[in-house]
Coordinates of C-alpha atoms in Angstrom, one line a residue:
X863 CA 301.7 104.4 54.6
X864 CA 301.7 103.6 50.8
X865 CA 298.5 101.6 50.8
X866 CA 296.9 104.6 52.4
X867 CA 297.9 106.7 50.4
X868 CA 296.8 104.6 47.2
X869 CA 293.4 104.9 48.9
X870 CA 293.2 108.1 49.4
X871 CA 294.5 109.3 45.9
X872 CA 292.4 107.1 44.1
X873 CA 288.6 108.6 44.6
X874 CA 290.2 112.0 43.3
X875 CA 290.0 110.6 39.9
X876 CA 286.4 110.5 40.6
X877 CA 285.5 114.0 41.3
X878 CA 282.6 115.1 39.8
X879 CA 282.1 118.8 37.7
X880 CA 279.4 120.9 38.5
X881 CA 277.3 122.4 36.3
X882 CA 277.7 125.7 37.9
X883 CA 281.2 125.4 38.4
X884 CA 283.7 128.3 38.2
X885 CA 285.0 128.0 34.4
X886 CA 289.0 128.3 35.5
X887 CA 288.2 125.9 38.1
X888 CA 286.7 123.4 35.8
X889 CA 289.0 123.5 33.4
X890 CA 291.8 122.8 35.8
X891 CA 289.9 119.4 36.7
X892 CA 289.9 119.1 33.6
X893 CA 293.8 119.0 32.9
X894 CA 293.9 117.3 35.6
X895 CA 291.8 114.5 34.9
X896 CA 293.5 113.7 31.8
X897 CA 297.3 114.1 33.7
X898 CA 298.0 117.4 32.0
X899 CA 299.6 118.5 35.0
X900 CA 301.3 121.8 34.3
X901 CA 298.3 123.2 32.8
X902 CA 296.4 122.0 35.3
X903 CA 298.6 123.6 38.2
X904 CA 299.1 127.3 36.5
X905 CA 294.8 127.2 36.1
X906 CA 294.3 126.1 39.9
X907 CA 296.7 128.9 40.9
X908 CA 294.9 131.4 39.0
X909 CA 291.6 129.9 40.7
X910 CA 293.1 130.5 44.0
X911 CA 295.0 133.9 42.9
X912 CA 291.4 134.9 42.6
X913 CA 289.6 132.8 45.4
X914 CA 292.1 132.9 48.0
X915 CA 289.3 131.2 50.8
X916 CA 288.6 128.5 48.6
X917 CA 290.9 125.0 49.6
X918 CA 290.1 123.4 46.9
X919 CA 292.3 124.1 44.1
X920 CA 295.7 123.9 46.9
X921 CA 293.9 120.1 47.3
X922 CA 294.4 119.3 43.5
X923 CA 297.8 120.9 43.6
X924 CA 298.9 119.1 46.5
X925 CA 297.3 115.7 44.9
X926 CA 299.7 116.6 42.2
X927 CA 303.1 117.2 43.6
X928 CA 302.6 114.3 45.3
X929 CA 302.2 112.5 42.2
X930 CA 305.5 114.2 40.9
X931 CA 307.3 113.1 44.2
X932 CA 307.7 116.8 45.3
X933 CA 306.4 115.7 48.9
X934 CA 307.6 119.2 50.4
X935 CA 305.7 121.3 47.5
X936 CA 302.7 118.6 48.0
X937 CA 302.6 119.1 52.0
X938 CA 302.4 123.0 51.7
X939 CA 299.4 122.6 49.8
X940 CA 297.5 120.1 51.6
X941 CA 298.5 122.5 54.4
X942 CA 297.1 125.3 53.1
X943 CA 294.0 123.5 51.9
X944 CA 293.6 122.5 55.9
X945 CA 293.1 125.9 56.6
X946 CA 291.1 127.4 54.0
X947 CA 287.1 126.4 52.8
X948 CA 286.6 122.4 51.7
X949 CA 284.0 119.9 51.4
X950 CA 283.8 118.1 54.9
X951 CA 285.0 115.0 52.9
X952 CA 287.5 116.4 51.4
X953 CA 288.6 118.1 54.8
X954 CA 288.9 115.0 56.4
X955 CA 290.9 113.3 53.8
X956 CA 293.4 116.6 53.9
X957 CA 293.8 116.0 57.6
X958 CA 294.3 112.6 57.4
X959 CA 297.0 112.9 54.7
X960 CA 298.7 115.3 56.9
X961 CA 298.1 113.7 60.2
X962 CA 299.5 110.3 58.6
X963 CA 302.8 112.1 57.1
X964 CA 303.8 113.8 59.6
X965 CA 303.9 110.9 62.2
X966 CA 306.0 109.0 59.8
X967 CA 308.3 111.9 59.7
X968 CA 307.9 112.2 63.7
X969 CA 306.8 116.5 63.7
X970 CA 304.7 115.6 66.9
X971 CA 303.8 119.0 67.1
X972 CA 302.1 118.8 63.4
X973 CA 301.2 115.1 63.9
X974 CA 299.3 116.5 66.7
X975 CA 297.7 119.4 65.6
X976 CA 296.3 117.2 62.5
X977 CA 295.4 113.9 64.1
X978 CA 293.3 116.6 66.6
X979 CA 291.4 118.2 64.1
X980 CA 290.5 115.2 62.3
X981 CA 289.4 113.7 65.2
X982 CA 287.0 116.5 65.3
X983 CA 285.3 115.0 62.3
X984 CA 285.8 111.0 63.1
X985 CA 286.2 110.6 66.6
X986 CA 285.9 106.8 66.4
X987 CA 289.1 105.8 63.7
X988 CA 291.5 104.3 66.4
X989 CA 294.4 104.6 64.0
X990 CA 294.3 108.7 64.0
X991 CA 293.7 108.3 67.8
X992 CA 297.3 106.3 68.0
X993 CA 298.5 108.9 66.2
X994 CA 297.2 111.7 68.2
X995 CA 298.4 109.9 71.6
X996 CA 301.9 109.1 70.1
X997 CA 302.6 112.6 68.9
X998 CA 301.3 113.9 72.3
X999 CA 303.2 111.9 74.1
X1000 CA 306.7 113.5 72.1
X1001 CA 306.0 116.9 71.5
X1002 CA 307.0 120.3 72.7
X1003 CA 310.0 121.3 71.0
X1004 CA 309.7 123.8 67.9
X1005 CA 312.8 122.4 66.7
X1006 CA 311.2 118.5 66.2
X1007 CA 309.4 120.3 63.2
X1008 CA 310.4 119.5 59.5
X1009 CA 313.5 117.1 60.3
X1010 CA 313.6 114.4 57.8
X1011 CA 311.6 116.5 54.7
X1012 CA 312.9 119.9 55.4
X1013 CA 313.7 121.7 52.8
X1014 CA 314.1 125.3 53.2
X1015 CA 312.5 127.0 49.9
X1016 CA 309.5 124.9 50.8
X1017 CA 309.0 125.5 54.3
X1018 CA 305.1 125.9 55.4
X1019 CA 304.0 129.8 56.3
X1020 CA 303.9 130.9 59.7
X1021 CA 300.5 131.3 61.3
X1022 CA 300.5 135.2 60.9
X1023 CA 302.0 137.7 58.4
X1024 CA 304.3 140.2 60.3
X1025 CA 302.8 143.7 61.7
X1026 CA 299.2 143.2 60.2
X1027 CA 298.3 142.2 63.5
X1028 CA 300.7 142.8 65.9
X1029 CA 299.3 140.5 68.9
X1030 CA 299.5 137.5 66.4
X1031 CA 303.5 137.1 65.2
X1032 CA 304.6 134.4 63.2
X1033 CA 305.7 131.4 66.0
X1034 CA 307.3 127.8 65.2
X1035 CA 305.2 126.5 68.4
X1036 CA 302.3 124.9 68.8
X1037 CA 298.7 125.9 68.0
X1038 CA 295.5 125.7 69.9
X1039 CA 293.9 122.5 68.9
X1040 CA 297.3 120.6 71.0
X1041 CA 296.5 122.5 74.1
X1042 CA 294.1 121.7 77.2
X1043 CA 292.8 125.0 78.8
X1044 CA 295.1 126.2 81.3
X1045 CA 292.7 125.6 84.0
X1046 CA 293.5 121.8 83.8
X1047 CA 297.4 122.4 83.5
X1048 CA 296.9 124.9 86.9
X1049 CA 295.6 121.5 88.7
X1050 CA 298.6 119.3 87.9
X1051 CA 300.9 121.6 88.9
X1052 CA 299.4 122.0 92.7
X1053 CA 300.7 118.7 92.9
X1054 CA 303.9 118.7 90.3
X1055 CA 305.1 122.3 91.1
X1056 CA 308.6 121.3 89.8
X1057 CA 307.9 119.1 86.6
X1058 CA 309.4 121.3 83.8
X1059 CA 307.7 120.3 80.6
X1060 CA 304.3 120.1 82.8
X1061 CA 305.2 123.9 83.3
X1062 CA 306.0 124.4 79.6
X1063 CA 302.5 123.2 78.7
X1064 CA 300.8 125.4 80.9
X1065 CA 302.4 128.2 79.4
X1066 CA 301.6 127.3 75.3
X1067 CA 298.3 127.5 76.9
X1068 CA 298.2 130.5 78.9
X1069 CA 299.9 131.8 75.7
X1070 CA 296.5 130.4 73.3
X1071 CA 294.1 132.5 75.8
X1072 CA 296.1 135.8 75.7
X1073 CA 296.9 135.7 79.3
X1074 CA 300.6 136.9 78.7
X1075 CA 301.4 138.3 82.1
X1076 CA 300.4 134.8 83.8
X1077 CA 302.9 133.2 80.9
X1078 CA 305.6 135.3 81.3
X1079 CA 305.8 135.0 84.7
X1080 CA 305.7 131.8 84.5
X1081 CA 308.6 131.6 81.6
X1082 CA 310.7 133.4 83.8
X1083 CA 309.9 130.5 86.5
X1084 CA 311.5 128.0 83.8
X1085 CA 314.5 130.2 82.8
X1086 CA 314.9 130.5 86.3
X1087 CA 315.7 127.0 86.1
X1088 CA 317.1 126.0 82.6
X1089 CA 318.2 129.5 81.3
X1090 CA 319.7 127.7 78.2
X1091 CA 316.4 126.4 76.7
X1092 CA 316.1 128.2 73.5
X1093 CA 312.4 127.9 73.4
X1094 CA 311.7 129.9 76.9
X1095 CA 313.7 132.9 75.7
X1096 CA 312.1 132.7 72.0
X1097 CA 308.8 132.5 73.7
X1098 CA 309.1 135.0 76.2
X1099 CA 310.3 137.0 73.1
X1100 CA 307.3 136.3 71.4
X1101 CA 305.0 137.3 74.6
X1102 CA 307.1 140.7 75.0
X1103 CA 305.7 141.4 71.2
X1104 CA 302.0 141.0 72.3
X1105 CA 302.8 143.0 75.3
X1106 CA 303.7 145.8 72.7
X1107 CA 307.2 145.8 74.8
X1108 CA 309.3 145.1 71.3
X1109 CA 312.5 146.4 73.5
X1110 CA 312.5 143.9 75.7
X1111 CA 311.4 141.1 72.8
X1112 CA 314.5 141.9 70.9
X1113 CA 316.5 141.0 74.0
X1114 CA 315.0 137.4 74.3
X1115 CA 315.2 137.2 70.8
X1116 CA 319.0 137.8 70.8
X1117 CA 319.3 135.5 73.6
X1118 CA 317.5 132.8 71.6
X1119 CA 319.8 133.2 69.1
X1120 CA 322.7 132.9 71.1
X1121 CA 322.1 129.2 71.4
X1122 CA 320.1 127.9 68.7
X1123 CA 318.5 124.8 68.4
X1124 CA 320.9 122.1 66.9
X1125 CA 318.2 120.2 64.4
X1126 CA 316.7 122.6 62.0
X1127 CA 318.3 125.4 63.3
X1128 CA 317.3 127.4 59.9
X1129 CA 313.9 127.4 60.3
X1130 CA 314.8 128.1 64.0
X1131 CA 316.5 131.3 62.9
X1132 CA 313.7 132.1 60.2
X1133 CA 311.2 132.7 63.1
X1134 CA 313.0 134.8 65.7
X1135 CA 314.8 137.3 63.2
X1136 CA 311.4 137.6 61.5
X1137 CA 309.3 138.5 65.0
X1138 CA 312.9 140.3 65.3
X1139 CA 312.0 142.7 62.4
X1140 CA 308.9 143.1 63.4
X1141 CA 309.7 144.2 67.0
X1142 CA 312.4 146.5 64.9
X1143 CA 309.8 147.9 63.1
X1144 CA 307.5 148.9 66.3
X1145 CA 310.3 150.4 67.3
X1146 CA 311.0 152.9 64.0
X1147 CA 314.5 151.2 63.9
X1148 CA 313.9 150.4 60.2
X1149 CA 317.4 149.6 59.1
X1150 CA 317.7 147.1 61.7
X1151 CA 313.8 145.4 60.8
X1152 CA 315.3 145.6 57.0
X1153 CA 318.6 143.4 57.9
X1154 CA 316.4 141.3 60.9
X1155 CA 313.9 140.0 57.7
X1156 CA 316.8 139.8 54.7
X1157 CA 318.1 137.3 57.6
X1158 CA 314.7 135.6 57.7
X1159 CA 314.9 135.2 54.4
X1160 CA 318.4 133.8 54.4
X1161 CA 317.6 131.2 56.6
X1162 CA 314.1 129.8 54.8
X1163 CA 313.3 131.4 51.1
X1164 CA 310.1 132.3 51.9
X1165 CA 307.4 134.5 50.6
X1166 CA 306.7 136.2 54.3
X1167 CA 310.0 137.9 55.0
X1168 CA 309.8 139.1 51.4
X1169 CA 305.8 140.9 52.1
X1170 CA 307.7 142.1 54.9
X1171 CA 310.2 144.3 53.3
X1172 CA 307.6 145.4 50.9
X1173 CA 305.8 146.9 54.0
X1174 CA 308.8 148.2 55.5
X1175 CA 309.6 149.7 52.2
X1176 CA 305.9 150.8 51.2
X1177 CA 306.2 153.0 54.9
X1178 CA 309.4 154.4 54.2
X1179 CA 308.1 155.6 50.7
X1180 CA 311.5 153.6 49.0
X1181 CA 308.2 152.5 46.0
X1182 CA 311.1 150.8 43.6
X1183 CA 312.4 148.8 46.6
X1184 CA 308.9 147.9 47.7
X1185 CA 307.9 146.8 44.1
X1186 CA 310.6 144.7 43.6
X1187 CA 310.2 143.1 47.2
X1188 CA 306.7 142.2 46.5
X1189 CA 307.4 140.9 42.9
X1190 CA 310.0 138.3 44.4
X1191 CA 307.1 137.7 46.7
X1192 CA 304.6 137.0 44.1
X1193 CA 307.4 134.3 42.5
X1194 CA 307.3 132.3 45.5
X1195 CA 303.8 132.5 46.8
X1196 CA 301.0 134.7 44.5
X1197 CA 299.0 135.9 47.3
X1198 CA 296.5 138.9 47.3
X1199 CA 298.7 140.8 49.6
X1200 CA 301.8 141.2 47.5
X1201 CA 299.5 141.8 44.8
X1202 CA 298.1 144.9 46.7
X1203 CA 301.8 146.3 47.3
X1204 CA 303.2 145.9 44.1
X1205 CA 300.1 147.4 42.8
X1206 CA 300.3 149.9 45.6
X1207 CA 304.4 151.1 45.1
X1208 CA 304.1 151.1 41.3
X1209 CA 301.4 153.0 41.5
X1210 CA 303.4 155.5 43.8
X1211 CA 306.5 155.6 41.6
X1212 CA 303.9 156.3 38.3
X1213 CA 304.8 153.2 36.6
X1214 CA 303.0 151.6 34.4
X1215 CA 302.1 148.1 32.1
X1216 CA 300.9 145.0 32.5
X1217 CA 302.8 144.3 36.1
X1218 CA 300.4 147.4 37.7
X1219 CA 297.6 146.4 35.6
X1220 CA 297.6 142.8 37.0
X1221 CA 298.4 143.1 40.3
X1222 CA 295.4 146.1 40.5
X1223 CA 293.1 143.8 39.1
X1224 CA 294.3 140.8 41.1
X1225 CA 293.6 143.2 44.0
X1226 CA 290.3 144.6 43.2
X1227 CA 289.2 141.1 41.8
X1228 CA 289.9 139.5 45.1
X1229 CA 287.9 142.2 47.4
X1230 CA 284.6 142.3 44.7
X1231 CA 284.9 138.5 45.4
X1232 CA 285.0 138.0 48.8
X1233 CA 284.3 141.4 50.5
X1234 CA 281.5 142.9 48.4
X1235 CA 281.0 145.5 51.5
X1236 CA 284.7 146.8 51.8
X1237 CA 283.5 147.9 55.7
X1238 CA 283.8 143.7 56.3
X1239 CA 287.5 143.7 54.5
X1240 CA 290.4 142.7 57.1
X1241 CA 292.4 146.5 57.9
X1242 CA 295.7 144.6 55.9
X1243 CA 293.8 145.0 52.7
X1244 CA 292.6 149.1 53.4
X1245 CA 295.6 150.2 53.4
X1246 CA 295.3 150.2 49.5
X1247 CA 292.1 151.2 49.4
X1248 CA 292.8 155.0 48.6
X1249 CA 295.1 154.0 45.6
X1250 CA 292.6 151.3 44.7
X1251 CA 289.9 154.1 45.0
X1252 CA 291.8 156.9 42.4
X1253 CA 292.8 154.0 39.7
X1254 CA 289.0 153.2 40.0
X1255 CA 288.3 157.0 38.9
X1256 CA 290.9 156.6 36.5
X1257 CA 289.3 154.2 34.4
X1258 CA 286.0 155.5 34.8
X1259 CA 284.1 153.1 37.8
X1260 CA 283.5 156.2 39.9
X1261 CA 280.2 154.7 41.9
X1262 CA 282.5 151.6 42.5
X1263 CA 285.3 154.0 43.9
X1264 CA 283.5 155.6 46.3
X1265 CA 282.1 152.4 48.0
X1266 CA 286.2 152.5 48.5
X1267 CA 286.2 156.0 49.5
X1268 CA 283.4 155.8 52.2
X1269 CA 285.3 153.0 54.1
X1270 CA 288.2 156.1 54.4
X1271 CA 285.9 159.0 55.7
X1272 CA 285.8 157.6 59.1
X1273 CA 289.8 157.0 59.2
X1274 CA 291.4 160.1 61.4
X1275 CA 294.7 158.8 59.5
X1276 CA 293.2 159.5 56.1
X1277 CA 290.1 161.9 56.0
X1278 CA 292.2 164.7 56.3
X1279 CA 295.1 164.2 53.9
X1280 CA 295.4 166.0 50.8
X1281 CA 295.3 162.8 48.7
X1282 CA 292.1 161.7 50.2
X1283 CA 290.3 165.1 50.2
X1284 CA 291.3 166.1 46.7
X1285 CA 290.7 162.4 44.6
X1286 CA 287.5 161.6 46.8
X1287 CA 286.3 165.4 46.1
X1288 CA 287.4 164.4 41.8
X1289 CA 285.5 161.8 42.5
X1290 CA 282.1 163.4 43.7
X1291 CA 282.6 166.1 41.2
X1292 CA 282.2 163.0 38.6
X1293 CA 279.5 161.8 40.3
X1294 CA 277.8 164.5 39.8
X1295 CA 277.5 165.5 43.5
X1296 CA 278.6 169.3 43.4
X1297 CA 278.0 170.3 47.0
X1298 CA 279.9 167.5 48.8
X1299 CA 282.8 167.6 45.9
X1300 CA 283.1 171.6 46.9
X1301 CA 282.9 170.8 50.6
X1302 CA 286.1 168.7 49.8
X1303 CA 287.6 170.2 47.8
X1304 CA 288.0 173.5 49.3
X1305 CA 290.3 172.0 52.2
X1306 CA 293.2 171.4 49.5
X1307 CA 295.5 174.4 49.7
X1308 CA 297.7 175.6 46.8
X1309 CA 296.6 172.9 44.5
X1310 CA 295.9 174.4 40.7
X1311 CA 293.9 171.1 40.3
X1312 CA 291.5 171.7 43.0
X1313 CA 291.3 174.8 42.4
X1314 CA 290.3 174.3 38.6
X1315 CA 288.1 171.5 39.5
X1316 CA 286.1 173.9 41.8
X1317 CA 285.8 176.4 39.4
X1318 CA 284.3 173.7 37.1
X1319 CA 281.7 172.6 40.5
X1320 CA 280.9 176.5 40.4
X1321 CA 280.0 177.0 36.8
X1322 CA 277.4 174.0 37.4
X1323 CA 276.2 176.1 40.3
X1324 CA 275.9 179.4 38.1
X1325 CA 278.0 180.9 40.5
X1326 CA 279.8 183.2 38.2
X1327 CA 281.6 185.3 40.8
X1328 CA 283.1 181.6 42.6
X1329 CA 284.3 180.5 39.0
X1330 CA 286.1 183.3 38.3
X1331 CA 288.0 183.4 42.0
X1332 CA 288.9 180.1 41.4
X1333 CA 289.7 179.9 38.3
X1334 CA 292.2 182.8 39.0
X1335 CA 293.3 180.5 41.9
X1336 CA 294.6 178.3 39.3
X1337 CA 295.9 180.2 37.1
X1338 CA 297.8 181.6 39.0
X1339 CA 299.4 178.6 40.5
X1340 CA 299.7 177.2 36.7
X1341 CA 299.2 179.0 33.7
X1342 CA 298.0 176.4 31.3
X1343 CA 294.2 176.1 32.8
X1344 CA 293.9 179.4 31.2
X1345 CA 294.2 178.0 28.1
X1346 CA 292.2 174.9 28.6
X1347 CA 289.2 177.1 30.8
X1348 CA 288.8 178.8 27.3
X1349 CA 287.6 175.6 25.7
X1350 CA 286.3 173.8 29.0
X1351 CA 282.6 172.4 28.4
X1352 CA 281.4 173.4 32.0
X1353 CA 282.0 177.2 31.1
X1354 CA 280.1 177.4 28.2
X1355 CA 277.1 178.3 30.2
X1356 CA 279.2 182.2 31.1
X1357 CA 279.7 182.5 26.8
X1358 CA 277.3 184.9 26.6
X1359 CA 278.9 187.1 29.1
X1360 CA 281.4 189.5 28.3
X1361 CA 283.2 190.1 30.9
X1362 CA 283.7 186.3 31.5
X1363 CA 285.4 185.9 28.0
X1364 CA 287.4 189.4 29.1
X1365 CA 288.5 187.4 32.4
X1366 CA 289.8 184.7 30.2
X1367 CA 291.5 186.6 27.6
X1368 CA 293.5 189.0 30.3
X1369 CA 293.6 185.7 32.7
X1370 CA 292.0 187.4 35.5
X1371 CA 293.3 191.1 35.4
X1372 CA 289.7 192.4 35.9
X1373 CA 289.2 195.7 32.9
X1374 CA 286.5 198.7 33.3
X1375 CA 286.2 200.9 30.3
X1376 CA 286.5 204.6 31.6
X1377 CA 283.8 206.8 31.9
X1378 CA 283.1 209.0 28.9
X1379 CA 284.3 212.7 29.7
X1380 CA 281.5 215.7 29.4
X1381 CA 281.5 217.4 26.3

């Protein structure tokens, strides 16, 4: 393994610079190229802080780590460079890395996965084939993963974040590129109807093509006849979660637990009480999806358990809780999404400095970047889009805030809520656009701001008679707008009239002068 791994580290030292590179990203090759490494590792993180599709910069880092002999820090980035956007070179040399370590380590079920996809791009190299038919040959248990590098703050993300897409929960199993369809497995059994693991297989790929009542019947089948194997209740768990039937997940899930595996059982634990929370969660049983994820987090310090509380606590409005849940978050792994919520629950809880500030930009930076049209953003990024959409207005990008805004008008959850009605109708009023503003902002009740701001829309109408009703709307609900109407710009247009600076003076107590009497 060392002389491939001389190989392969060596042509990195011969990476070229574009011309039209991105300047972080360039001067992170930079550091690196003259073994400045901690300089070069906080610049490739701020690369990726801000280009989270881009595999490149996790590459370098995992190139590095490696060099420092922090192999567990090293695989999670050549991990996450698999999955994100590289050079077809550069991909192949990630997957072979990969592929290579973890049959050393004997995680058949990653040794697979990787050996498969690099096969992909080299079907001919009989080494990775070896691999691929050695790790195929041993797989199938979730608990074979991570035995003889594990170390738990390091441990590699699940494939999915918890409740931003509830029919994909995080799972220790395997993925798609070690399963045949499930037409093939449906053949072999005709004529093996009793070969457990034969069984098992068939199910991981029912499970990849989202056939879960043909997989749960067919998990049954094999608790049925080994009701002790962790992995049948943890996946039939799993299955109950995709069926949106979190009841009945939480009782596999407990079951699992019951007898965990014996190697690894940490990262074991880490999965089912996360998919635990989550079911927890479906459920509104929020104390118990708080305690199911601390556990997570217990068992493997991970980033995910941690965004998970800061969703848990973003929904139950707790914003100092949530803040402090995605800061920790941040620490571990600076992705976009714990960005969003700690931008999102500071926001909430009217703090302000340079933690807001960052996180907002991080946020906004990130979208801009990769999602110039918010409509093609994924729904786990909208949900800051309102918040994103007011500190917009705030700092005076209104036309930029309402391409925010127009994703929203659609959403039954949000079109209607006072936030969204009055900010959106600020926003229009800024813009400019009086009639829409009004149309807005004459569905917020009781609101001296509204109803101040529509007096304002008015007075650019002409509409005397509208000022003044609300005007004294406000007023009434807070006396100070008298004071500022009286030097408000968008008024100055009623100076000349006399009964307008009467209305002001008297705040709305309408005067007539009597009639003279007859002599």
């Amino acid at each position: 393994m060392g002389k491939w791994v001389c190989i392969l580290v060596s042509f990195l030292w011969f990476f070229s610079i574009g011309a039209e590179e991105n300047p972080i990203l360039k001067d992170a090759k930079k550091a690196f190229a003259r073994k400045a490494y901690s300089e070069a590792i906080k610049k490739f993180a701020k690369y990726a802080e801000l280009h989270p599709n881009d595999g490149e910069p996790y590459m370098y880092m995992g190139y590095i780590y490696e060099y420092k002999k922090d192999y567990p820090n090293s695989i999670q980035n050549f991990r996450k460079a698999a999955e994100l956007n590289l050079e077809k070179s550069h991909k192949k040399t990630v997957l072979l890395k990969l592929a290579l370590f973890f049959n050393y380590h004997q995680d058949w079920n990653a040794a697979a996965t990787y050996s498969s996809r690099y096969l992909k791009y080299d079907p001919q190299n009989e080494e990775v084939q070896k691999i691929y038919n050695r790790a195929i040959g041993n797989r199938g248990n979730p608990n074979s993963n991570h035995t003889a590098y594990h170390v738990p703050q390091k441990q590699p993300e699940p494939k999915q974040e918890p409740k931003q897409n509830p029919k994909k929960q995080a799972s220790p199993d395997t993925d798609s590129d070690e399963v045949r369809p499930s037409a093939e497995y449906e053949e072999e059994l005709k004529n093996n109807p009793n070969q457990e693991e034969l069984r098992w297989e068939y199910v991981l790929a029912l499970f990849e093509e989202k056939k879960y009542d043909l997989a749960e019947k067919n998990i049954l089948l094999l608790i049925e006849k080994n009701p002790n194997r962790t992995r049948y209740h943890y996946k039939l768990g799993i299955v109950k979660l995709r069926k949106d039937d979190p009841k009945a997940a939480i009782e596999s899930f407990e079951r699992a637990r019951k007898n965990p595996f014996s190697k690894d059982t940490n990262v074991f634990l880490y999965y089912v009480y996360l998919n635990e929370g989550i079911a927890y969660q479906k459920l509104k049983q929020f104390d118990m999806a708080e305690s199911s994820f601390q556990s997570a987090y217990k068992q493997v310090n991970k980033d995910t358990p941690l965004l998970a509380l800061a969703r848990l606590y973003h929904d139950k409005s707790e914003w100092q809780k949530c803040a402090e849940s995605a800061e920790s978050a941040l620490q571990i792994n600076p992705q976009i999404e714990s960005h969003m919520f700690r931008f999102l629950c500071l926001a909430e809880a009217e703090k302000s400095g340079t933690k807001l500030e960052k996180s907002f930009e991080s946020y906004f930076q990130y979208l801009e970047t990769n999602f110039s049209n918010p409509q093609k953003a994924p729904d786990k990024y909208r949900l800051g889009f309102l918040r994103l959409a007011r500190q917009l207005t705030v700092v005076g990008k209104e036309q930029t805030a309402e391409k925010y805004f127009s994703v929203l008008e659609s959403d039954e959850e949000v079109n209607q809520t006072r936030e969204y009605l009055f900010y959106r109708g600020k926003n229009l009023f800024y813009l400019n656009k009086i009639d829409p503003a009004i149309s807005l902002l004459s569905k917020v009740n009781q609101s001296s701001a509204a109803s101040y701001l529509l007096a304002r829309a008015y007075a650019k109408k002409g509409d005397l008679a509208s000022v003044k009703i609300h005007l004294k709307n406000a007023g009434s609900l807070k006396d100070e707008y008298w004071e500022t109407a009286r030097k408000e710009t968008d008024f100055k247009v009623f100076e000349r009239e006399e009964s307008f600076k009467n209305f002001l003076v008297n705040k709305g107590k309408e005067t007539t002068t009597p009639p003279l009497s007859n002599p």
